[in-house]
Amino acid sequence: MSEAPSSEPRPPQPASVMVPPGPEAVPLVPELLISDLLRYGVLISLSLVTLGTTVTFFRHPDYLVSSEALERLTAPHPVPHGLADVVAGAMAARGQSFVMAGLLVMMAVPVMRVALSLLIFRQQKDRLYVAITTVVLTLLLVSFLVGAAEG
Amino acid sequence: MTPFLFTFVVLGFSVGAGLLGSLLGIGGGLILIPVLTLLLKVDIHYAVGASIVSVIATSSGAAAAYVRERMANLRVAMFLELATTAGALTGAFLSGRVGGRGVYLVFGAVMACSALVMLRRMNSTQVAPVPEDALADRLGLHGSYWDESTGREVGYRVTRPLAGLGLMYVAGTVSGMLGIGSGALKVPAMDLTMRLPLKVSTATSNFMIGVTAAASAGVYFARGHIDPFIAGPVCVGVTLGAWLGSRHLMAKVNASWLRALFVCLLLWVALEMLRKGWTS
């Protein structure tokens, strides 16, 4: 895609590079760690969603021909909305439960990103940002609890 | 239309919404909700539920690239997320208590205002000096980014962090109430109030939206409004579109052109919201 990858200008790396102990010390750049977390989290989520959708169409061949099924699917109807329901469905190889599991992974990605940031700030001994990040993480977890209490 | 075809139609619209959303720093939910409800006759609750997950997908997908390029300011993002998550919680509480009409009217008015402010700034070419701010220094918010078009590192200073925090609280509340990413409110708050460069504002907004949306997604999931049949293809399509946008278009798009597009979109959404508030 790019014609000259070698001459591509590289932004300078940030000063805050952490080197973990060990013989094969690879420098850990916070930006790269966070970027990888986001990237792989999304990839796992989308794989589950795609797998689930494929399974659904294999198990319901009528979805390929019948337009009646669509009305049933887009009208209000109960959706699994407890963690236990989703896990049970995935165990029974129900396609839509795989999709739901993928969506839950997607929802968990930002929470994990904040948790990772907390570890990074702690390693950098940045106490002000450790405090800020802890509050953000607490608020996020509270919001999930509020949702659960309401549901 | 069969469910099979429906899945692909939803997927197609979602790719388009994700592409546009990533260029403008919004989640694409504003584009998707009307398409899903008006065109495809999806129940509004499921449309909003699908939108909120797609908002996380857009944010995470595009942010992965922005963070790698160090375009997003991670410290500004974390500091402001204090307000957006608190706001999202407030919004989730309020959504059951305030009537839809008032929400739409306030929302439309806020958006119209920010569009007009951006429009005014677009005409003035000279850049005013950024005022000194002790708190911004203390928080270490200043940063720099790599400008592809000029080929050099551009430094910038940040100001008025508390005003930014206040605006982010409002943005978070709107996000929690309406199930959108509300990047349309976050970008002007950083761009105009805190004086971050537009590209950095857009990237940082994208990065923050995921956390704000996650705070409200929990509530929508518990209410059973996240339907895998609709949210699944939306999620995949929007991520694909956002990836294409941030990967292949962001660096090539001119900032003033981006701003003009953004202002047009803001005005359109504002009118849509006001109309909906007026007629409902």
mmCIF file of N, CA and C in Angstrom, chain A residues 1-59:
data_model
loop_
_atom_site.group_PDB
_atom_site.id
_atom_site.type_symbol
_atom_site.label_atom_id
_atom_site.label_comp_id
_atom_site.label_asym_id
_atom_site.label_seq_id
_atom_site.Cartn_x
_atom_site.Cartn_y
_atom_site.Cartn_z
ATOM 1 N N MET A 1 0.841 -1.201 0.000
ATOM 2 C CA MET A 1 0.000 0.000 0.000
ATOM 3 C C MET A 1 0.880 1.257 0.000
ATOM 4 N N SER A 2 1.787 1.413 0.979
ATOM 5 C CA SER A 2 2.673 2.580 0.978
ATOM 6 C C SER A 2 3.911 2.242 0.154
ATOM 7 N N GLU A 3 4.396 3.222 -0.639
ATOM 8 C CA GLU A 3 5.433 2.952 -1.618
ATOM 9 C C GLU A 3 6.799 2.811 -0.953
ATOM 10 N N ALA A 4 7.116 3.695 -0.003
ATOM 11 C CA ALA A 4 8.442 3.683 0.605
ATOM 12 C C ALA A 4 8.329 3.573 2.119
ATOM 13 N N PRO A 5 8.166 2.357 2.617
ATOM 14 C CA PRO A 5 7.989 2.222 4.062
ATOM 15 C C PRO A 5 9.240 2.606 4.849
ATOM 16 N N SER A 6 10.418 2.500 4.250
ATOM 17 C CA SER A 6 11.650 2.767 4.989
ATOM 18 C C SER A 6 11.853 4.261 5.209
ATOM 19 N N SER A 7 11.401 5.098 4.248
ATOM 20 C CA SER A 7 11.627 6.528 4.377
ATOM 21 C C SER A 7 10.478 7.232 5.101
ATOM 22 N N GLU A 8 9.527 6.441 5.579
ATOM 23 C CA GLU A 8 8.376 7.011 6.281
ATOM 24 C C GLU A 8 8.843 7.728 7.549
ATOM 25 N N PRO A 9 8.446 9.002 7.764
ATOM 26 C CA PRO A 9 8.894 9.702 8.965
ATOM 27 C C PRO A 9 8.295 9.088 10.216
ATOM 28 N N ARG A 10 9.128 8.833 11.189
ATOM 29 C CA ARG A 10 8.686 8.195 12.433
ATOM 30 C C ARG A 10 8.599 9.238 13.533
ATOM 31 N N PRO A 11 7.453 9.337 14.205
ATOM 32 C CA PRO A 11 7.400 10.243 15.345
ATOM 33 C C PRO A 11 8.337 9.739 16.440
ATOM 34 N N PRO A 12 9.019 10.651 17.140
ATOM 35 C CA PRO A 12 9.927 10.203 18.196
ATOM 36 C C PRO A 12 9.174 9.503 19.316
ATOM 37 N N GLN A 13 9.799 8.507 19.899
ATOM 38 C CA GLN A 13 9.152 7.752 20.973
ATOM 39 C C GLN A 13 9.104 8.600 22.242
ATOM 40 N N PRO A 14 8.065 8.423 23.055
ATOM 41 C CA PRO A 14 7.982 9.183 24.297
ATOM 42 C C PRO A 14 9.093 8.796 25.264
ATOM 43 N N ALA A 15 9.398 9.735 26.178
ATOM 44 C CA ALA A 15 10.504 9.514 27.103
ATOM 45 C C ALA A 15 10.173 8.425 28.120
ATOM 46 N N SER A 16 8.875 8.246 28.403
ATOM 47 C CA SER A 16 8.468 7.345 29.477
ATOM 48 C C SER A 16 8.450 5.899 28.998
ATOM 49 N N VAL A 17 9.608 5.352 28.721
ATOM 50 C CA VAL A 17 9.699 3.974 28.260
ATOM 51 C C VAL A 17 10.073 3.091 29.444
ATOM 52 N N MET A 18 9.285 2.025 29.631
ATOM 53 C CA MET A 18 9.549 1.139 30.756
ATOM 54 C C MET A 18 10.239 -0.114 30.241
ATOM 55 N N VAL A 19 11.292 -0.521 30.910
ATOM 56 C CA VAL A 19 11.995 -1.729 30.518
ATOM 57 C C VAL A 19 11.809 -2.775 31.612
ATOM 58 N N PRO A 20 11.082 -3.864 31.322
ATOM 59 C CA PRO A 20 10.902 -4.888 32.340
ATOM 60 C C PRO A 20 12.183 -5.689 32.515
ATOM 61 N N PRO A 21 12.415 -6.232 33.723
ATOM 62 C CA PRO A 21 13.617 -7.011 33.945
ATOM 63 C C PRO A 21 13.574 -8.314 33.160
ATOM 64 N N GLY A 22 14.721 -8.876 32.877
ATOM 65 C CA GLY A 22 14.760 -10.138 32.142
ATOM 66 C C GLY A 22 15.828 -10.083 31.076
ATOM 67 N N PRO A 23 16.263 -11.254 30.605
ATOM 68 C CA PRO A 23 17.312 -11.272 29.599
ATOM 69 C C PRO A 23 16.861 -10.673 28.278
ATOM 70 N N GLU A 24 15.611 -10.944 27.872
ATOM 71 C CA GLU A 24 15.127 -10.408 26.611
ATOM 72 C C GLU A 24 14.235 -9.206 26.874
ATOM 73 N N ALA A 25 14.845 -8.125 27.388
ATOM 74 C CA ALA A 25 14.062 -6.951 27.763
ATOM 75 C C ALA A 25 13.575 -6.214 26.524
ATOM 76 N N VAL A 26 12.263 -6.210 26.340
ATOM 77 C CA VAL A 26 11.657 -5.459 25.250
ATOM 78 C C VAL A 26 11.060 -4.199 25.853
ATOM 79 N N PRO A 27 11.415 -3.016 25.336
ATOM 80 C CA PRO A 27 10.848 -1.805 25.924
ATOM 81 C C PRO A 27 9.328 -1.762 25.748
ATOM 82 N N LEU A 28 8.632 -1.463 26.829
ATOM 83 C CA LEU A 28 7.173 -1.385 26.778
ATOM 84 C C LEU A 28 6.764 0.080 26.697
ATOM 85 N N VAL A 29 6.212 0.445 25.578
ATOM 86 C CA VAL A 29 5.748 1.811 25.411
ATOM 87 C C VAL A 29 4.267 1.841 25.763
ATOM 88 N N PRO A 30 3.845 2.717 26.702
ATOM 89 C CA PRO A 30 2.426 2.738 27.100
ATOM 90 C C PRO A 30 1.479 2.853 25.917
ATOM 91 N N GLU A 31 1.845 3.714 24.964
ATOM 92 C CA GLU A 31 0.973 3.919 23.798
ATOM 93 C C GLU A 31 0.762 2.609 23.037
ATOM 94 N N LEU A 32 1.849 1.832 22.886
ATOM 95 C CA LEU A 32 1.733 0.583 22.131
ATOM 96 C C LEU A 32 0.921 -0.446 22.892
ATOM 97 N N LEU A 33 1.121 -0.507 24.212
ATOM 98 C CA LEU A 33 0.371 -1.454 25.036
ATOM 99 C C LEU A 33 -1.122 -1.187 24.922
ATOM 100 N N ILE A 34 -1.501 0.094 25.071
ATOM 101 C CA ILE A 34 -2.915 0.464 25.020
ATOM 102 C C ILE A 34 -3.475 0.199 23.631
ATOM 103 N N SER A 35 -2.686 0.553 22.615
ATOM 104 C CA SER A 35 -3.129 0.326 21.244
ATOM 105 C C SER A 35 -3.361 -1.154 20.985
ATOM 106 N N ASP A 36 -2.443 -2.009 21.475
ATOM 107 C CA ASP A 36 -2.598 -3.459 21.284
ATOM 108 C C ASP A 36 -3.815 -3.992 22.017
ATOM 109 N N LEU A 37 -4.027 -3.505 23.241
ATOM 110 C CA LEU A 37 -5.200 -3.944 24.017
ATOM 111 C C LEU A 37 -6.478 -3.635 23.246
ATOM 112 N N LEU A 38 -6.572 -2.389 22.734
ATOM 113 C CA LEU A 38 -7.765 -1.988 21.987
ATOM 114 C C LEU A 38 -7.918 -2.851 20.741
ATOM 115 N N ARG A 39 -6.791 -3.029 20.029
ATOM 116 C CA ARG A 39 -6.838 -3.750 18.761
ATOM 117 C C ARG A 39 -7.272 -5.207 18.963
ATOM 118 N N TYR A 40 -6.606 -5.903 19.903
ATOM 119 C CA TYR A 40 -6.917 -7.319 20.071
ATOM 120 C C TYR A 40 -8.273 -7.519 20.746
ATOM 121 N N GLY A 41 -8.630 -6.611 21.644
ATOM 122 C CA GLY A 41 -9.961 -6.693 22.255
ATOM 123 C C GLY A 41 -11.053 -6.623 21.201
ATOM 124 N N VAL A 42 -10.909 -5.650 20.287
ATOM 125 C CA VAL A 42 -11.898 -5.489 19.220
ATOM 126 C C VAL A 42 -11.886 -6.705 18.300
ATOM 127 N N LEU A 43 -10.670 -7.215 17.991
ATOM 128 C CA LEU A 43 -10.575 -8.376 17.097
ATOM 129 C C LEU A 43 -11.273 -9.599 17.693
ATOM 130 N N ILE A 44 -11.035 -9.853 18.985
ATOM 131 C CA ILE A 44 -11.668 -11.000 19.642
ATOM 132 C C ILE A 44 -13.188 -10.826 19.618
ATOM 133 N N SER A 45 -13.624 -9.617 19.958
ATOM 134 C CA SER A 45 -15.059 -9.333 19.979
ATOM 135 C C SER A 45 -15.686 -9.579 18.609
ATOM 136 N N LEU A 46 -15.056 -9.031 17.563
ATOM 137 C CA LEU A 46 -15.632 -9.159 16.227
ATOM 138 C C LEU A 46 -15.592 -10.605 15.729
ATOM 139 N N SER A 47 -14.553 -11.365 16.128
ATOM 140 C CA SER A 47 -14.501 -12.775 15.731
ATOM 141 C C SER A 47 -15.682 -13.526 16.330
ATOM 142 N N LEU A 48 -15.953 -13.263 17.612
ATOM 143 C CA LEU A 48 -17.085 -13.921 18.268
ATOM 144 C C LEU A 48 -18.397 -13.551 17.581
ATOM 145 N N VAL A 49 -18.553 -12.255 17.250
ATOM 146 C CA VAL A 49 -19.787 -11.800 16.605
ATOM 147 C C VAL A 49 -19.959 -12.480 15.242
ATOM 148 N N THR A 50 -18.872 -12.529 14.458
ATOM 149 C CA THR A 50 -18.942 -13.129 13.130
ATOM 150 C C THR A 50 -19.227 -14.623 13.224
ATOM 151 N N LEU A 51 -18.516 -15.303 14.137
ATOM 152 C CA LEU A 51 -18.734 -16.732 14.345
ATOM 153 C C LEU A 51 -20.197 -16.983 14.721
ATOM 154 N N GLY A 52 -20.696 -16.188 15.678
ATOM 155 C CA GLY A 52 -22.069 -16.360 16.145
ATOM 156 C C GLY A 52 -23.088 -16.159 15.041
ATOM 157 N N THR A 53 -22.851 -15.127 14.200
ATOM 158 C CA THR A 53 -23.778 -14.852 13.101
ATOM 159 C C THR A 53 -23.787 -16.017 12.118
ATOM 160 N N THR A 54 -22.597 -16.553 11.809
ATOM 161 C CA THR A 54 -22.503 -17.688 10.889
ATOM 162 C C THR A 54 -23.248 -18.891 11.444
ATOM 163 N N VAL A 55 -23.011 -19.186 12.733
ATOM 164 C CA VAL A 55 -23.690 -20.314 13.377
ATOM 165 C C VAL A 55 -25.206 -20.132 13.306
ATOM 166 N N THR A 56 -25.658 -18.905 13.548
ATOM 167 C CA THR A 56 -27.101 -18.628 13.516
ATOM 168 C C THR A 56 -27.705 -18.979 12.165
ATOM 169 N N PHE A 57 -27.038 -18.567 11.073
ATOM 170 C CA PHE A 57 -27.602 -18.818 9.752
ATOM 171 C C PHE A 57 -27.550 -20.299 9.386
ATOM 172 N N PHE A 58 -26.537 -21.026 9.917
ATOM 173 C CA PHE A 58 -26.488 -22.470 9.673
ATOM 174 C C PHE A 58 -27.611 -23.186 10.414
ATOM 175 N N ARG A 59 -27.918 -22.706 11.599
ATOM 176 C CA ARG A 59 -28.932 -23.382 12.410
ATOM 177 C C ARG A 59 -30.355 -22.985 12.023
#
